[in-house]
Every structure is written in C-alpha cells, then in structure tokens.
Coordinates of C-alpha atoms in Angstrom, one line a residue:
M1346 CA 0.1 -0.3 -0.1
S1347 CA 1.0 4.4 -0.6
K1348 CA 0.2 7.2 0.1
N1349 CA 1.0 10.6 -0.9
I1350 CA 2.4 13.2 1.7
T1351 CA 3.0 16.9 1.1
S1352 CA 6.1 18.0 3.0
P1353 CA 9.3 20.6 3.0
T1354 CA 12.1 20.2 0.5
A1355 CA 14.1 18.2 1.7
S1356 CA 18.3 17.3 1.1
A1357 CA 18.2 13.5 0.7
S1358 CA 20.8 13.4 3.7
S1359 CA 17.4 14.1 5.9
A1360 CA 15.0 12.0 4.0
P1361 CA 13.5 9.4 6.4
P1362 CA 14.4 6.1 6.5
F1363 CA 11.6 4.9 5.4
S1364 CA 11.6 7.1 1.9
G1365 CA 10.0 4.8 -1.4
Q1366 CA 9.6 6.1 -4.8
E1367 CA 9.9 9.4 -5.0
A1368 CA 7.4 11.5 -7.9
T1369 CA 7.7 15.1 -8.7
S1370 CA 4.3 16.6 -9.6
G1371 CA 1.6 20.3 -9.2
D1372 CA 3.5 23.2 -8.8
Q1373 CA 6.2 23.7 -6.8
S1374 CA 7.0 27.3 -6.6
N1375 CA 6.5 27.3 -3.0
G1376 CA 9.2 25.1 -2.3
Y1377 CA 6.8 21.9 -1.7
R1378 CA 7.5 18.6 -3.1
N1379 CA 4.6 15.6 -3.1
L1380 CA 6.5 12.3 -2.4
H1381 CA 5.3 9.2 -2.8
V1382 CA 6.2 7.0 -0.3
D1383 CA 6.2 3.0 -0.5
G1384 CA 3.8 1.9 2.6
E1385 CA 5.3 -1.3 3.0
A1386 CA 8.7 0.4 3.5
A1387 CA 7.5 3.1 6.0
E1388 CA 5.4 -0.4 8.3
S1389 CA 9.7 -2.2 7.9
F1390 CA 11.0 0.2 9.5
I1391 CA 8.2 0.6 12.9
A1392 CA 8.7 -3.1 12.5
E1393 CA 12.6 -2.6 13.1
K1394 CA 11.8 -0.3 15.6
R1395 CA 10.2 -3.6 17.1
I1396 CA 7.6 -0.3 18.4
G1397 CA 4.9 -3.2 19.7
E1398 CA 7.8 -5.5 21.4
R1399 CA 8.7 -2.1 24.0
I1400 CA 5.2 -1.5 24.3
K1401 CA 4.5 -4.7 25.7
H1402 CA 8.0 -4.2 27.8
L1403 CA 6.9 -1.1 29.0
R1404 CA 2.7 -2.5 30.6
L1405 CA 4.8 -5.7 32.1
K1406 CA 7.0 -3.5 33.7
K1407 CA 4.5 -1.5 35.4
S1408 CA 1.8 -4.4 35.9
M1409 CA -0.2 -3.0 34.1
G1410 CA -3.2 -5.4 32.0
L1411 CA -4.4 -4.1 28.3
V1412 CA -7.9 -3.8 30.3
E1413 CA -6.0 -0.4 32.5
L1414 CA -3.5 0.6 29.5
G1415 CA -6.7 1.1 27.6
R1416 CA -9.1 3.7 30.0
H1417 CA -5.4 5.4 30.5
T1418 CA -4.7 5.7 26.5
G1419 CA -8.5 5.2 25.5
L1420 CA -7.7 2.0 22.8
S1421 CA -9.3 -1.1 23.2
A1422 CA -7.4 -3.8 25.0
S1423 CA -7.8 -5.6 21.0
F1424 CA -6.3 -2.4 19.9
L1425 CA -3.4 -3.1 21.5
S1426 CA -3.4 -6.2 21.8
Q1427 CA -2.3 -6.0 17.7
L1428 CA -0.8 -3.3 18.3
E1429 CA 2.0 -5.1 20.7
T1430 CA 2.0 -7.8 18.2
G1431 CA 2.6 -6.5 15.3
R1432 CA -0.6 -6.6 13.8
V1433 CA -1.4 -3.0 13.4
V1434 CA 1.0 0.3 12.6
P1435 CA 0.5 3.0 15.5
T1436 CA -0.2 6.0 14.6
L1437 CA 2.3 9.3 16.5
R1438 CA -0.1 10.4 18.4
N1439 CA -1.8 6.6 19.2
L1440 CA 1.7 6.3 20.8
A1441 CA 1.7 9.9 21.8
R1442 CA -1.3 8.4 24.5
I1443 CA 0.7 4.4 25.1
A1444 CA 4.0 7.8 25.9
M1445 CA 2.3 9.3 28.2
V1446 CA 1.8 7.0 31.0
F1447 CA 4.7 6.2 30.5
S1448 CA 6.9 8.9 31.5
K1449 CA 8.6 8.8 27.0
D1450 CA 9.3 11.1 25.5
L1451 CA 7.4 9.9 21.7
S1452 CA 11.1 9.5 20.5
Y1453 CA 11.8 6.7 23.0
F1454 CA 9.9 4.6 20.7
F1455 CA 12.5 5.1 18.0
E1456 CA 15.5 5.5 19.3
P1457 CA 17.9 2.3 19.2
E1458 CA 17.9 0.5 22.1
P1459 CA 20.4 -0.1 24.1
R1460 CA 22.8 -3.0 24.5
T1461 CA 22.9 -4.3 27.4
L1462 CA 25.1 -7.3 28.9
F1463 CA 24.9 -11.1 29.0
R1464 CA 28.2 -13.6 28.7
M1465 CA 28.6 -17.1 29.3
H1466 CA 30.9 -19.0 30.5
R1467 CA 30.8 -21.8 28.8
R1468 CA 32.9 -24.8 31.4
D1469 CA 34.8 -26.3 28.8
E1470 CA 35.8 -23.6 28.1
R1471 CA 37.2 -22.1 30.8
V1472 CA 41.0 -22.3 31.5
R1473 CA 42.9 -24.3 34.6
L1474 CA 45.4 -22.4 36.0
P1475 CA 47.9 -22.7 38.4
Q1476 CA 48.9 -20.9 42.1
T1477 CA 51.7 -18.4 40.4
G1478 CA 55.0 -18.2 42.2
V1479 CA 55.8 -21.4 43.9
D1480 CA 56.4 -25.1 42.2
D1481 CA 54.1 -27.3 44.1
P1482 CA 50.9 -25.2 44.0
S1483 CA 48.1 -25.7 46.2
Y1484 CA 45.2 -24.6 44.6
F1485 CA 44.2 -24.6 40.7
F1486 CA 41.9 -21.6 39.4
E1487 CA 40.1 -20.8 36.8
S1488 CA 38.6 -16.8 35.9
L1489 CA 34.8 -17.3 35.2
G1490 CA 34.3 -13.7 33.9
Y1491 CA 37.2 -13.7 31.7
H1492 CA 34.6 -12.6 28.4
V1493 CA 33.6 -9.7 30.4
P1494 CA 34.4 -6.6 28.8
D1495 CA 35.9 -3.7 32.2
R1496 CA 34.2 -5.8 35.0
Q1497 CA 33.8 -4.4 38.8
L1498 CA 34.2 -8.1 40.2
D1499 CA 36.2 -10.6 38.7
P1500 CA 34.9 -14.6 39.7
Y1501 CA 37.0 -17.9 40.5
F1502 CA 36.5 -20.8 41.0
A1503 CA 39.1 -22.0 43.1
E1504 CA 39.8 -26.2 43.3
F1505 CA 42.0 -26.4 46.8
L1506 CA 44.6 -29.4 47.6
P1507 CA 44.5 -31.4 50.2
L1508 CA 47.5 -30.2 52.8
K1509 CA 50.7 -32.5 52.0
E1510 CA 53.9 -32.4 54.1
G1511 CA 56.8 -29.6 53.2
R1512 CA 53.8 -27.7 51.0
V1513 CA 53.5 -24.0 52.8
P1514 CA 50.9 -22.1 52.2
R1515 CA 52.3 -18.8 50.2
A1516 CA 50.0 -15.7 51.4
H1517 CA 49.3 -12.7 49.2
Q1518 CA 47.2 -10.3 49.1
H1519 CA 45.2 -6.9 46.4
A1520 CA 43.5 -4.5 46.9
G1521 CA 39.9 -4.4 47.4
C1522 CA 37.4 -7.3 48.9
E1523 CA 37.3 -10.7 48.5
F1524 CA 34.4 -12.6 49.0
L1525 CA 34.6 -16.6 48.7
Y1526 CA 32.3 -19.2 49.4
L1527 CA 33.5 -22.7 50.5
L1528 CA 31.0 -25.3 47.9
S1529 CA 33.0 -28.8 48.9
G1530 CA 35.7 -30.1 51.6
S1531 CA 37.5 -27.9 54.7
L1532 CA 39.7 -25.1 54.1
D1533 CA 41.2 -22.5 56.8
V1534 CA 41.8 -19.5 56.1
R1535 CA 44.8 -17.2 57.5
H1536 CA 43.9 -13.6 57.3
G1537 CA 46.0 -11.4 58.9
E1538 CA 47.1 -12.8 62.4
L1539 CA 44.4 -15.3 62.3
T1540 CA 42.7 -18.5 61.4
H1541 CA 39.2 -19.3 60.2
H1542 CA 37.7 -22.8 59.9
V1543 CA 35.1 -22.5 56.3
E1544 CA 33.2 -25.4 55.9
A1545 CA 31.0 -26.1 53.1
G1546 CA 28.0 -23.4 52.7
D1547 CA 30.0 -20.8 54.6
A1548 CA 31.6 -17.3 52.8
I1549 CA 33.5 -15.3 54.2
Y1550 CA 34.0 -11.1 52.9
F1551 CA 37.7 -10.1 53.7
D1552 CA 39.2 -6.6 53.4
A1553 CA 42.2 -8.4 50.9
N1554 CA 44.8 -6.1 51.6
T1555 CA 45.5 -7.6 54.7
V1556 CA 47.4 -10.9 53.8
H1557 CA 46.0 -14.0 53.1
S1558 CA 46.5 -17.1 52.9
Y1559 CA 44.4 -20.9 52.4
L1560 CA 45.3 -24.6 53.5
C1561 CA 43.1 -26.9 52.4
I1562 CA 43.3 -29.4 55.4
G1563 CA 40.6 -32.1 54.6
K1564 CA 41.5 -35.4 52.9
T1565 CA 40.2 -34.3 49.5
P1566 CA 40.6 -31.5 47.3
A1567 CA 38.6 -28.0 48.8
T1568 CA 36.2 -26.2 46.1
A1569 CA 35.2 -22.8 46.6
V1570 CA 34.1 -20.0 44.0
I1571 CA 36.0 -16.7 45.2
V1572 CA 35.0 -12.9 43.5
T1573 CA 37.4 -10.1 43.9
L1574 CA 36.1 -6.9 44.1
Q1575 CA 38.6 -3.8 42.9
H1576 CA 37.0 -0.8 44.5
P1577 CA 38.6 1.4 47.6
L1578 CA 37.4 -0.5 50.7
L1579 CA 35.2 1.7 52.3
M1580 CA 36.2 2.5 55.5
S1581 CA 34.3 4.5 59.3
V1582 CA 36.0 8.1 60.4
G1583 CA 34.2 9.6 62.9
S1584 CA 30.1 9.6 62.1
G1585 CA 30.8 9.9 58.4
S1586 CA 32.6 7.1 56.1
R1587 CA 34.9 7.9 53.2
S1588 CA 37.2 5.7 50.6
I1589 CA 40.4 4.7 50.7
Q1590 CA 42.3 3.2 48.2
L1591 CA 45.0 0.3 49.3
G1592 CA 46.8 -1.2 47.0
T1593 CA 48.6 0.0 43.8
G1594 CA 45.9 -1.0 41.5
K1595 CA 43.7 -3.9 39.2
V1596 CA 44.6 -7.4 38.2
R1597 CA 42.4 -9.3 36.5
S1598 CA 42.6 -13.2 35.2
V1599 CA 42.5 -14.0 31.8
P1600 CA 43.4 -17.3 29.7
P1601 CA 46.6 -18.6 28.5
G1602 CA 47.7 -17.0 25.6
V1603 CA 44.7 -13.6 25.9
L1604 CA 47.7 -11.9 27.2
P1605 CA 51.5 -12.1 26.3
A1606 CA 53.2 -14.9 29.0
A1607 CA 53.9 -11.6 31.1
A1608 CA 50.8 -10.2 31.7
T1609 CA 49.0 -13.6 32.1
R1610 CA 51.9 -14.3 35.1
K1611 CA 50.2 -10.3 36.4
N1612 CA 47.3 -11.3 36.1
A1613 CA 47.1 -14.5 37.8
E1614 CA 48.9 -12.6 41.9
Q1615 CA 45.1 -11.9 42.7
M1616 CA 44.8 -15.7 42.9
Q1617 CA 48.6 -16.7 44.2

C-alpha cells in the first residue's frame, strides 16, 4: 500500500529512512513537492524499531493489563494487543498517548535500543591455572569472567588440594575486597594474624589488602567460588565514611594466549 504526503523540500541526507520512490508533481514554486512513500518500506521501518515489543515491555514492567492501559489511553484492549504483536501500525497520536502513560518521550520508541551486558562462560571453555610463584601449587583456579570487558569484579572457581608434607601455604594480598563461598571440603583461611576454619556452605568476606592464605585441611580437595572486588575499601571514620584506596592497581585473570605470558603471570597474581 502507499500514500501521498506533502512535506517541505529536504536534502537526501535528511530524508527519513523509510522514504520510497519519489515522484514530483504539481506546482513546486512554493518550495514543496509531493513524495510517494512506499507503505511496505514504512511498515518495515516501524517493525525494525520493535515498537510493539517496547510497549509491551513498558506495560509489563508496570504490571499493567491491556484493559488498564486502554483506560488510560482511550484505546481498546484488542487494538493494544494487535499493536503489541505488530499486527497494526500505530499512529503518532496513539503512540503519544501511550508514551505519556509511562512518562516517556515519543522519541523513546524510535531510538536505538540500549545493549545490555550478558556473557556466558561455558565449562569446557575455561582455562585451569595453577597457583603462581610456587613449584608445587596448593590450588588451581579458573576465571569465570574473562569474557566480560571492563568488569567491576572478578569471579573464580578454585580447587584447593589437600595438605601435603613440606608444602607451605603462600600468603598474598591485593587491592579491594574478597568473597569466598566454600562449595565442598574444609578450608583454613588465614587473614592477618588470625586463622578461620571454613566448612562447605560457609561464606566469608574480607579486606584483601590484608595478607591472607588458604589451606585445605581435609583428605579430599576443597572447592570454592571466589569473587574479588577492585573498588577502594570504604572505611568508617567518626560519624562519616571515606574511601581509602588500598593497593596500587587492578589485576584481572585471563586465559593464557589472550595476553602475553608476562601479562598472564601478572593477572594471575590475584589468586596467588
């Protein structure tokens, strides 16, 4: 289907993306011309913007039914249903009514949709890395977040090996905080001058700038999920709070091959 619309003369760069074939006719002395717009192209443009899906998303976010939205907009529930499923094309008037209900500008329905962050790390894609800086590692770890760019935290899966004669746990420290949830086994976590016994199902959260180490004390390996945060530690001072930057910088774990060997070693230091 197609229709004729009258609009001011415009350059090609300002033409709407759904402009179809153009035909000139009539008296153009007043600076106007008749444009012949391909209706299918216009509908395709609207479909690409997923306007119906955006309306449904707004409605469900407010836990609002079609009938209730209809009362607010003066549109029937059946029409709104067809609008959400893309069976009808909305007029700007109807779209404006809906936009006002959700306190949105009309441009909301035509702006590019923001991309949300979602990354998956398949089990068979992870890389198992040993504790660095020792000839006989007491644990191995796998990064669970190496696909995420500019991530705000670093999650790991760690496996701690049972205590062996002659093996001494290597203590380490790094900026920020650390969270550990023990999945299986038993673990002694030394934090500063104190040693804390952790059993499966226990969780601990601590200042990672304080020297700490892990020791598996059972006969079977202990497994844990560890999350390190790189943000400055918030310390309470008097009646207020202030941020204190602990450590000198950020380190992140990535699989070997993604970074040069030297950089890989540096990123692994956080789980030493």
